[in-house]
Short mmCIF file of N, CA and C in Angstrom, two decimals:
data_model
loop_
_atom_site.label_atom_id
_atom_site.label_comp_id
_atom_site.label_asym_id
_atom_site.label_seq_id
_atom_site.Cartn_x
_atom_site.Cartn_y
_atom_site.Cartn_z
N ALA A 173 12.17 14.91 -13.57
CA ALA A 173 11.93 14.05 -12.42
C ALA A 173 12.54 12.66 -12.67
N VAL A 174 12.97 12.04 -11.61
CA VAL A 174 13.52 10.69 -11.64
C VAL A 174 12.49 9.74 -11.04
N THR A 175 12.25 8.61 -11.69
CA THR A 175 11.29 7.64 -11.17
C THR A 175 12.00 6.66 -10.25
N LEU A 176 11.48 6.53 -9.02
CA LEU A 176 12.05 5.62 -8.03
C LEU A 176 11.32 4.28 -7.98
N VAL A 177 9.98 4.30 -8.14
CA VAL A 177 9.17 3.09 -8.08
C VAL A 177 8.01 3.22 -9.06
N THR A 178 7.73 2.13 -9.78
CA THR A 178 6.54 2.06 -10.62
C THR A 178 5.81 0.76 -10.34
N THR A 179 4.59 0.68 -10.80
CA THR A 179 3.75 -0.49 -10.58
C THR A 179 4.42 -1.78 -11.04
N SER A 180 5.16 -1.72 -12.13
CA SER A 180 5.74 -2.93 -12.71
C SER A 180 7.06 -3.35 -12.06
N ASP A 181 7.55 -2.59 -11.08
CA ASP A 181 8.80 -2.96 -10.42
C ASP A 181 8.62 -4.23 -9.58
N PRO A 182 9.70 -5.00 -9.42
CA PRO A 182 9.61 -6.18 -8.55
C PRO A 182 9.42 -5.76 -7.09
N GLY A 183 8.83 -6.64 -6.33
CA GLY A 183 8.60 -6.35 -4.92
C GLY A 183 8.22 -7.60 -4.17
N PHE A 184 7.67 -7.40 -2.99
CA PHE A 184 7.21 -8.50 -2.14
C PHE A 184 5.69 -8.41 -2.05
N TYR A 185 5.03 -9.57 -2.09
CA TYR A 185 3.58 -9.62 -2.21
C TYR A 185 3.02 -10.58 -1.17
N ASN A 186 1.88 -10.19 -0.56
CA ASN A 186 1.24 -11.02 0.45
C ASN A 186 -0.26 -11.01 0.20
N ASP A 187 -0.80 -12.15 -0.24
CA ASP A 187 -2.24 -12.25 -0.45
C ASP A 187 -2.91 -13.16 0.59
N SER A 188 -2.21 -13.38 1.71
CA SER A 188 -2.76 -14.28 2.73
C SER A 188 -3.65 -13.57 3.76
N ILE A 189 -3.86 -12.28 3.62
CA ILE A 189 -4.71 -11.53 4.56
C ILE A 189 -6.17 -11.93 4.40
N GLY A 190 -6.58 -12.15 3.16
CA GLY A 190 -7.96 -12.53 2.89
C GLY A 190 -8.94 -11.50 3.40
N THR A 191 -9.92 -11.94 4.18
CA THR A 191 -10.95 -11.05 4.72
C THR A 191 -10.75 -10.79 6.22
N ALA A 192 -9.56 -11.07 6.74
CA ALA A 192 -9.31 -10.93 8.18
C ALA A 192 -9.58 -9.53 8.70
N LEU A 193 -9.45 -8.51 7.86
CA LEU A 193 -9.65 -7.13 8.31
C LEU A 193 -11.08 -6.63 8.11
N ASN A 194 -11.91 -7.41 7.42
CA ASN A 194 -13.28 -6.96 7.17
C ASN A 194 -14.01 -6.67 8.48
N LEU A 195 -14.69 -5.54 8.49
CA LEU A 195 -15.49 -5.06 9.62
C LEU A 195 -14.66 -4.71 10.85
N THR A 196 -13.34 -4.59 10.70
CA THR A 196 -12.50 -4.08 11.79
C THR A 196 -12.34 -2.58 11.59
N ASN A 197 -11.85 -1.88 12.56
CA ASN A 197 -11.60 -0.44 12.45
C ASN A 197 -12.86 0.34 12.06
N GLY A 198 -14.00 -0.05 12.62
CA GLY A 198 -15.25 0.65 12.31
C GLY A 198 -15.78 0.33 10.93
N GLY A 199 -15.46 -0.84 10.41
CA GLY A 199 -15.79 -1.20 9.04
C GLY A 199 -17.26 -1.42 8.74
N ASP A 200 -18.12 -1.33 9.75
CA ASP A 200 -19.53 -1.56 9.50
C ASP A 200 -20.26 -0.31 9.03
N THR A 201 -19.54 0.82 8.91
CA THR A 201 -20.16 2.05 8.42
C THR A 201 -19.36 2.56 7.24
N SER A 202 -19.92 3.51 6.51
CA SER A 202 -19.25 4.03 5.32
C SER A 202 -17.98 4.81 5.65
N THR A 203 -17.77 5.17 6.91
CA THR A 203 -16.55 5.88 7.27
C THR A 203 -15.49 4.95 7.85
N GLY A 204 -15.83 3.68 8.05
CA GLY A 204 -14.89 2.73 8.60
C GLY A 204 -13.85 2.30 7.56
N MET A 205 -12.74 1.73 8.05
CA MET A 205 -11.64 1.41 7.17
C MET A 205 -11.83 0.14 6.36
N PHE A 206 -12.52 -0.86 6.85
CA PHE A 206 -12.63 -2.13 6.13
C PHE A 206 -14.07 -2.61 6.09
N PRO A 207 -14.94 -1.86 5.41
CA PRO A 207 -16.33 -2.31 5.28
C PRO A 207 -16.40 -3.46 4.28
N VAL A 208 -17.55 -4.08 4.22
CA VAL A 208 -17.76 -5.12 3.24
C VAL A 208 -18.57 -4.53 2.09
N PHE A 209 -17.98 -4.46 0.92
CA PHE A 209 -18.62 -3.96 -0.30
C PHE A 209 -19.22 -2.58 -0.12
N ASP A 210 -18.45 -1.64 0.43
CA ASP A 210 -18.84 -0.24 0.54
C ASP A 210 -17.65 0.57 0.04
N ASP A 211 -17.83 1.24 -1.07
CA ASP A 211 -16.72 1.97 -1.68
C ASP A 211 -16.91 3.47 -1.61
N SER A 212 -17.53 3.95 -0.53
CA SER A 212 -17.72 5.38 -0.37
C SER A 212 -16.36 6.07 -0.27
N ALA A 213 -16.31 7.33 -0.67
CA ALA A 213 -15.06 8.10 -0.66
C ALA A 213 -14.77 8.61 0.75
N VAL A 214 -13.59 8.26 1.25
CA VAL A 214 -13.19 8.69 2.58
C VAL A 214 -11.66 8.65 2.67
N SER A 215 -11.08 9.57 3.45
CA SER A 215 -9.64 9.57 3.71
C SER A 215 -9.39 9.22 5.15
N PHE A 216 -8.21 8.64 5.43
CA PHE A 216 -7.89 8.18 6.78
C PHE A 216 -6.61 8.85 7.27
N ALA A 217 -6.74 9.69 8.29
CA ALA A 217 -5.59 10.41 8.84
C ALA A 217 -4.70 9.53 9.71
N THR A 218 -5.27 8.46 10.24
CA THR A 218 -4.48 7.58 11.10
C THR A 218 -4.42 6.17 10.52
N ALA A 219 -3.38 5.47 10.87
CA ALA A 219 -3.17 4.11 10.37
C ALA A 219 -4.20 3.15 10.95
N PRO A 220 -4.56 2.14 10.18
CA PRO A 220 -5.50 1.14 10.70
C PRO A 220 -4.83 0.24 11.74
N ASP A 221 -5.65 -0.33 12.59
CA ASP A 221 -5.20 -1.36 13.51
C ASP A 221 -5.20 -2.67 12.72
N LEU A 222 -4.03 -3.23 12.50
CA LEU A 222 -3.88 -4.43 11.69
C LEU A 222 -3.72 -5.69 12.52
N SER A 223 -4.05 -5.62 13.81
CA SER A 223 -3.79 -6.74 14.72
C SER A 223 -4.50 -8.03 14.29
N THR A 224 -5.69 -7.93 13.68
CA THR A 224 -6.38 -9.15 13.27
C THR A 224 -5.70 -9.84 12.09
N ALA A 225 -4.80 -9.14 11.44
CA ALA A 225 -4.04 -9.72 10.32
C ALA A 225 -2.56 -9.86 10.66
N SER A 226 -2.21 -9.74 11.92
CA SER A 226 -0.79 -9.75 12.31
C SER A 226 -0.10 -11.07 11.96
N GLY A 227 -0.80 -12.18 12.07
CA GLY A 227 -0.20 -13.46 11.71
C GLY A 227 0.15 -13.53 10.23
N ALA A 228 -0.72 -12.98 9.40
CA ALA A 228 -0.48 -12.98 7.95
C ALA A 228 0.61 -11.98 7.57
N LEU A 229 0.62 -10.82 8.20
CA LEU A 229 1.55 -9.76 7.81
C LEU A 229 2.92 -9.88 8.46
N GLY A 230 2.98 -10.43 9.65
CA GLY A 230 4.26 -10.52 10.36
C GLY A 230 4.81 -9.14 10.69
N ASN A 231 6.12 -8.99 10.59
CA ASN A 231 6.79 -7.75 10.97
C ASN A 231 7.07 -6.86 9.75
N TRP A 232 6.17 -6.82 8.80
CA TRP A 232 6.36 -6.10 7.54
C TRP A 232 6.60 -4.61 7.70
N LEU A 233 6.08 -4.00 8.77
CA LEU A 233 6.28 -2.57 8.97
C LEU A 233 7.52 -2.26 9.80
N THR A 234 7.92 -3.17 10.68
CA THR A 234 9.05 -2.92 11.57
C THR A 234 10.36 -3.52 11.09
N ASP A 235 10.29 -4.60 10.32
CA ASP A 235 11.51 -5.26 9.84
C ASP A 235 11.25 -5.87 8.46
N PRO A 236 11.03 -5.02 7.44
CA PRO A 236 10.68 -5.54 6.12
C PRO A 236 11.80 -6.33 5.44
N GLY A 237 12.98 -6.30 5.99
CA GLY A 237 14.07 -7.10 5.46
C GLY A 237 14.01 -8.55 5.92
N SER A 238 13.10 -8.85 6.86
CA SER A 238 12.97 -10.21 7.40
C SER A 238 11.48 -10.57 7.46
N LEU A 239 10.93 -10.95 6.33
CA LEU A 239 9.50 -11.21 6.20
C LEU A 239 9.16 -12.67 6.51
N ASN A 240 7.92 -12.91 6.96
CA ASN A 240 7.50 -14.29 7.23
C ASN A 240 7.18 -15.03 5.93
N ALA A 241 6.82 -16.29 6.03
CA ALA A 241 6.62 -17.15 4.87
C ALA A 241 5.40 -16.77 4.03
N ASN A 242 4.54 -15.87 4.50
CA ASN A 242 3.38 -15.44 3.72
C ASN A 242 3.75 -14.48 2.59
N TRP A 243 4.97 -14.00 2.60
CA TRP A 243 5.42 -13.04 1.60
C TRP A 243 6.17 -13.77 0.50
N SER A 244 5.93 -13.38 -0.73
CA SER A 244 6.69 -13.93 -1.84
C SER A 244 7.38 -12.80 -2.60
N ALA A 245 8.58 -13.07 -3.06
CA ALA A 245 9.29 -12.11 -3.91
C ALA A 245 8.73 -12.27 -5.32
N GLU A 246 8.26 -11.19 -5.88
CA GLU A 246 7.62 -11.24 -7.20
C GLU A 246 8.42 -10.41 -8.20
N ALA A 247 8.61 -10.95 -9.39
CA ALA A 247 9.26 -10.18 -10.46
C ALA A 247 8.35 -9.04 -10.87
N SER A 248 7.06 -9.25 -10.82
CA SER A 248 6.07 -8.23 -11.10
C SER A 248 4.88 -8.50 -10.18
N ILE A 249 4.48 -7.50 -9.43
CA ILE A 249 3.39 -7.66 -8.47
C ILE A 249 2.07 -7.87 -9.22
N PRO A 250 1.27 -8.86 -8.84
CA PRO A 250 -0.02 -9.06 -9.50
C PRO A 250 -0.91 -7.82 -9.38
N ASN A 251 -1.59 -7.49 -10.46
CA ASN A 251 -2.45 -6.32 -10.46
C ASN A 251 -3.92 -6.72 -10.31
N ALA A 252 -4.17 -7.93 -9.90
CA ALA A 252 -5.52 -8.39 -9.62
C ALA A 252 -5.45 -9.38 -8.46
N TRP A 253 -6.45 -9.36 -7.62
CA TRP A 253 -6.52 -10.27 -6.48
C TRP A 253 -7.99 -10.54 -6.22
N THR A 254 -8.28 -11.41 -5.29
CA THR A 254 -9.66 -11.81 -5.02
C THR A 254 -10.48 -10.61 -4.52
N PRO A 255 -11.53 -10.22 -5.24
CA PRO A 255 -12.38 -9.13 -4.75
C PRO A 255 -12.89 -9.44 -3.35
N GLY A 256 -12.90 -8.42 -2.50
CA GLY A 256 -13.32 -8.58 -1.11
C GLY A 256 -12.17 -8.86 -0.17
N ASP A 257 -11.00 -9.19 -0.71
CA ASP A 257 -9.81 -9.46 0.10
C ASP A 257 -8.89 -8.25 0.14
N GLU A 258 -7.96 -8.25 1.09
CA GLU A 258 -6.91 -7.25 1.14
C GLU A 258 -5.59 -7.93 0.82
N VAL A 259 -4.68 -7.18 0.21
CA VAL A 259 -3.33 -7.67 -0.07
C VAL A 259 -2.33 -6.62 0.36
N ALA A 260 -1.10 -7.05 0.61
CA ALA A 260 -0.03 -6.13 1.01
C ALA A 260 1.14 -6.27 0.03
N ILE A 261 1.82 -5.15 -0.18
CA ILE A 261 2.93 -5.08 -1.12
C ILE A 261 4.05 -4.27 -0.48
N ILE A 262 5.28 -4.67 -0.75
CA ILE A 262 6.45 -3.89 -0.33
C ILE A 262 7.34 -3.70 -1.55
N TYR A 263 7.69 -2.45 -1.83
CA TYR A 263 8.71 -2.13 -2.82
C TYR A 263 9.94 -1.65 -2.07
N GLU A 264 11.07 -2.28 -2.32
CA GLU A 264 12.34 -1.87 -1.71
C GLU A 264 13.12 -1.08 -2.76
N PHE A 265 13.65 0.08 -2.36
CA PHE A 265 14.46 0.86 -3.30
C PHE A 265 15.57 1.58 -2.54
N ASN A 266 16.66 1.84 -3.25
CA ASN A 266 17.83 2.50 -2.67
C ASN A 266 18.04 3.85 -3.32
N THR A 267 18.49 4.80 -2.51
CA THR A 267 18.83 6.11 -3.06
C THR A 267 20.17 6.55 -2.49
N LEU A 268 20.76 7.47 -3.16
CA LEU A 268 21.93 8.19 -2.63
C LEU A 268 21.45 9.51 -2.03
N GLY A 269 20.15 9.56 -1.78
CA GLY A 269 19.47 10.77 -1.34
C GLY A 269 18.52 11.19 -2.44
N ALA A 270 17.35 11.64 -2.10
CA ALA A 270 16.36 12.07 -3.10
C ALA A 270 15.62 13.28 -2.56
N THR A 271 15.37 14.25 -3.43
CA THR A 271 14.68 15.46 -3.01
C THR A 271 13.30 15.54 -3.65
N ASN A 272 12.40 16.18 -2.93
CA ASN A 272 11.03 16.41 -3.38
C ASN A 272 10.40 15.11 -3.90
N VAL A 273 10.34 14.13 -3.05
CA VAL A 273 9.78 12.83 -3.41
C VAL A 273 8.25 12.91 -3.38
N VAL A 274 7.62 12.46 -4.46
CA VAL A 274 6.16 12.51 -4.57
C VAL A 274 5.67 11.11 -4.96
N ALA A 275 4.64 10.65 -4.26
CA ALA A 275 4.03 9.36 -4.55
C ALA A 275 2.65 9.59 -5.16
N ASN A 276 2.42 8.95 -6.29
CA ASN A 276 1.12 9.00 -6.97
C ASN A 276 0.54 7.60 -7.01
N PHE A 277 -0.75 7.50 -6.66
CA PHE A 277 -1.42 6.21 -6.60
C PHE A 277 -2.78 6.28 -7.29
N GLY A 278 -3.19 5.17 -7.80
CA GLY A 278 -4.54 4.94 -8.24
C GLY A 278 -4.91 3.56 -7.75
N VAL A 279 -6.12 3.37 -7.27
CA VAL A 279 -6.47 2.06 -6.72
C VAL A 279 -7.98 1.84 -6.77
N ASP A 280 -8.34 0.59 -6.93
CA ASP A 280 -9.71 0.16 -6.77
C ASP A 280 -9.69 -0.87 -5.62
N ASN A 281 -10.06 -0.48 -4.44
CA ASN A 281 -10.85 0.68 -4.06
C ASN A 281 -10.20 1.47 -2.92
N GLY A 282 -9.36 0.86 -2.10
CA GLY A 282 -8.75 1.59 -1.00
C GLY A 282 -7.26 1.29 -0.89
N ILE A 283 -6.54 2.23 -0.28
CA ILE A 283 -5.09 2.09 -0.13
C ILE A 283 -4.64 2.69 1.19
N PHE A 284 -3.69 2.03 1.82
CA PHE A 284 -3.00 2.56 3.00
C PHE A 284 -1.51 2.51 2.68
N VAL A 285 -0.80 3.61 2.98
CA VAL A 285 0.59 3.76 2.55
C VAL A 285 1.49 4.04 3.74
N TRP A 286 2.59 3.29 3.83
CA TRP A 286 3.65 3.54 4.80
C TRP A 286 4.95 3.69 4.03
N LEU A 287 5.83 4.52 4.52
CA LEU A 287 7.20 4.60 4.00
C LEU A 287 8.13 4.34 5.17
N ASP A 288 8.94 3.31 5.03
CA ASP A 288 9.87 2.92 6.09
C ASP A 288 9.15 2.69 7.43
N GLY A 289 7.94 2.12 7.35
CA GLY A 289 7.17 1.80 8.55
C GLY A 289 6.39 2.96 9.14
N ASN A 290 6.49 4.15 8.54
CA ASN A 290 5.77 5.33 9.03
C ASN A 290 4.53 5.55 8.17
N TYR A 291 3.37 5.60 8.83
CA TYR A 291 2.12 5.78 8.10
C TYR A 291 2.10 7.14 7.42
N GLU A 292 1.72 7.14 6.13
CA GLU A 292 1.70 8.36 5.34
C GLU A 292 0.29 8.77 4.91
N PHE A 293 -0.55 7.77 4.56
CA PHE A 293 -1.80 8.14 3.90
C PHE A 293 -2.72 6.94 3.79
N GLY A 294 -4.01 7.20 3.78
CA GLY A 294 -5.00 6.16 3.51
C GLY A 294 -6.26 6.78 2.94
N ALA A 295 -6.88 6.08 1.99
CA ALA A 295 -8.11 6.58 1.38
C ALA A 295 -8.83 5.44 0.68
N ARG A 296 -10.11 5.69 0.40
CA ARG A 296 -10.92 4.74 -0.34
C ARG A 296 -11.90 5.52 -1.20
N ALA A 297 -12.15 5.03 -2.40
CA ALA A 297 -13.16 5.61 -3.29
C ALA A 297 -13.58 4.54 -4.29
N GLY A 298 -14.78 4.64 -4.78
CA GLY A 298 -15.26 3.72 -5.78
C GLY A 298 -14.60 3.97 -7.13
N GLY A 299 -14.82 3.08 -8.05
CA GLY A 299 -14.25 3.23 -9.39
C GLY A 299 -12.93 2.51 -9.51
N GLY A 300 -12.49 2.36 -10.73
CA GLY A 300 -11.24 1.67 -11.00
C GLY A 300 -10.02 2.53 -10.72
N PRO A 301 -8.84 1.92 -10.86
CA PRO A 301 -7.60 2.67 -10.60
C PRO A 301 -7.33 3.71 -11.68
N VAL A 302 -7.06 4.93 -11.26
CA VAL A 302 -6.75 6.02 -12.17
C VAL A 302 -5.41 6.60 -11.75
N ALA A 303 -4.47 6.69 -12.67
CA ALA A 303 -3.15 7.24 -12.36
C ALA A 303 -3.30 8.63 -11.74
N GLY A 304 -2.63 8.87 -10.63
CA GLY A 304 -2.67 10.17 -9.97
C GLY A 304 -3.93 10.44 -9.17
N GLU A 305 -4.73 9.41 -8.93
CA GLU A 305 -5.95 9.58 -8.13
C GLU A 305 -5.61 10.18 -6.77
N TYR A 306 -4.51 9.73 -6.19
CA TYR A 306 -4.02 10.27 -4.93
C TYR A 306 -2.55 10.66 -5.12
N SER A 307 -2.18 11.83 -4.64
CA SER A 307 -0.80 12.28 -4.74
C SER A 307 -0.37 12.81 -3.38
N ILE A 308 0.76 12.30 -2.87
CA ILE A 308 1.24 12.76 -1.57
C ILE A 308 2.73 13.09 -1.65
N SER A 309 3.09 14.14 -0.96
CA SER A 309 4.49 14.55 -0.89
C SER A 309 5.17 13.79 0.25
N LEU A 310 6.29 13.16 -0.06
CA LEU A 310 7.05 12.43 0.95
C LEU A 310 8.29 13.19 1.39
N GLY A 311 8.49 14.39 0.85
CA GLY A 311 9.63 15.21 1.25
C GLY A 311 10.93 14.71 0.65
N ASN A 312 12.01 14.82 1.42
CA ASN A 312 13.33 14.38 0.99
C ASN A 312 13.68 13.07 1.67
N LEU A 313 14.40 12.20 0.97
CA LEU A 313 14.82 10.92 1.53
C LEU A 313 16.33 10.90 1.68
N ALA A 314 16.79 10.43 2.81
CA ALA A 314 18.22 10.28 3.06
C ALA A 314 18.76 9.13 2.22
N ALA A 315 20.06 9.10 2.06
CA ALA A 315 20.70 8.00 1.34
C ALA A 315 20.44 6.69 2.07
N GLY A 316 20.25 5.61 1.32
CA GLY A 316 20.06 4.30 1.92
C GLY A 316 18.88 3.56 1.34
N THR A 317 18.53 2.46 1.99
CA THR A 317 17.42 1.61 1.56
C THR A 317 16.12 2.11 2.16
N HIS A 318 15.09 2.14 1.34
CA HIS A 318 13.76 2.58 1.78
C HIS A 318 12.74 1.53 1.37
N TYR A 319 11.62 1.50 2.12
CA TYR A 319 10.56 0.53 1.87
C TYR A 319 9.23 1.25 1.74
N LEU A 320 8.59 1.10 0.59
CA LEU A 320 7.24 1.57 0.39
C LEU A 320 6.33 0.39 0.69
N GLN A 321 5.48 0.54 1.71
CA GLN A 321 4.61 -0.54 2.17
C GLN A 321 3.16 -0.16 1.90
N LEU A 322 2.46 -1.00 1.15
CA LEU A 322 1.09 -0.73 0.74
C LEU A 322 0.16 -1.82 1.23
N LEU A 323 -1.00 -1.41 1.70
CA LEU A 323 -2.08 -2.33 1.98
C LEU A 323 -3.22 -1.92 1.07
N LEU A 324 -3.65 -2.83 0.21
CA LEU A 324 -4.71 -2.53 -0.75
C LEU A 324 -6.00 -3.16 -0.27
N GLU A 325 -7.03 -2.33 -0.17
CA GLU A 325 -8.35 -2.75 0.31
C GLU A 325 -9.28 -2.87 -0.89
N ASP A 326 -9.86 -4.02 -1.07
CA ASP A 326 -10.79 -4.17 -2.19
C ASP A 326 -12.11 -4.74 -1.72
N HIS A 327 -13.15 -4.03 -2.05
CA HIS A 327 -14.48 -4.50 -1.70
C HIS A 327 -15.42 -4.37 -2.88
N GLY A 328 -14.88 -4.40 -4.08
CA GLY A 328 -15.72 -4.29 -5.27
C GLY A 328 -15.63 -5.55 -6.11
N GLY A 329 -16.21 -5.48 -7.29
CA GLY A 329 -16.19 -6.61 -8.20
C GLY A 329 -14.91 -6.68 -9.02
N THR A 330 -14.15 -5.59 -9.05
CA THR A 330 -12.88 -5.57 -9.77
C THR A 330 -11.82 -4.99 -8.83
N ASN A 331 -10.60 -4.95 -9.29
CA ASN A 331 -9.54 -4.35 -8.49
C ASN A 331 -8.38 -3.97 -9.40
N GLY A 332 -7.33 -3.47 -8.82
CA GLY A 332 -6.13 -3.05 -9.53
C GLY A 332 -5.53 -1.84 -8.84
N TYR A 333 -4.29 -1.55 -9.16
CA TYR A 333 -3.64 -0.39 -8.58
C TYR A 333 -2.55 0.12 -9.50
N ILE A 334 -2.17 1.37 -9.29
CA ILE A 334 -1.09 2.04 -10.02
C ILE A 334 -0.26 2.78 -8.99
N VAL A 335 1.05 2.68 -9.09
CA VAL A 335 1.93 3.42 -8.19
C VAL A 335 3.09 4.00 -9.00
N GLU A 336 3.45 5.24 -8.67
CA GLU A 336 4.65 5.86 -9.25
C GLU A 336 5.20 6.83 -8.21
N ILE A 337 6.47 6.63 -7.87
CA ILE A 337 7.14 7.55 -6.96
C ILE A 337 8.27 8.21 -7.72
N THR A 338 8.28 9.53 -7.67
CA THR A 338 9.30 10.30 -8.38
C THR A 338 10.02 11.23 -7.40
N ALA A 339 11.18 11.71 -7.86
CA ALA A 339 11.96 12.68 -7.09
C ALA A 339 12.56 13.68 -8.06
N ASP A 340 12.81 14.90 -7.58
CA ASP A 340 13.46 15.91 -8.42
C ASP A 340 14.91 15.52 -8.70
N GLU A 341 15.60 15.07 -7.66
CA GLU A 341 16.98 14.65 -7.81
C GLU A 341 17.16 13.32 -7.09
N PHE A 342 18.08 12.53 -7.63
CA PHE A 342 18.33 11.21 -7.06
C PHE A 342 19.83 11.01 -6.97
#
């Protein structure tokens, strides 16, 4: 397998979301997307409504090549942020085409994943980040620039995340 993205790769980072998403998207129950300090295990088949954080996020899903001033280019994305806050990350990578692309994630406590602006996956569970906690198949990628867009949800006393995207051929 060829590694396309790892946690330590440079990317774009946005920690200006803060608590803007708390209690949105049904967050007042254990099945909601942005509860306050509730780390029950749940998966999300549909993307969250991020409108309450639109000022902070800007056009990150539709035009990640032109980000607003809340985004910073980081040599290494911070692996800790303010507990109770959400942060967003973008990894940009280029391929000449890639087959059987698989994304593996570990996170404390929730994650929402988009590839090239298309929602792929979301889940939350208690406990710290464990490599391979979530694994999703992204299929084959055409040649060109791609964007892995992550929204990390944290409602615990600690946080952190792990990401690795691999492909059979690159």
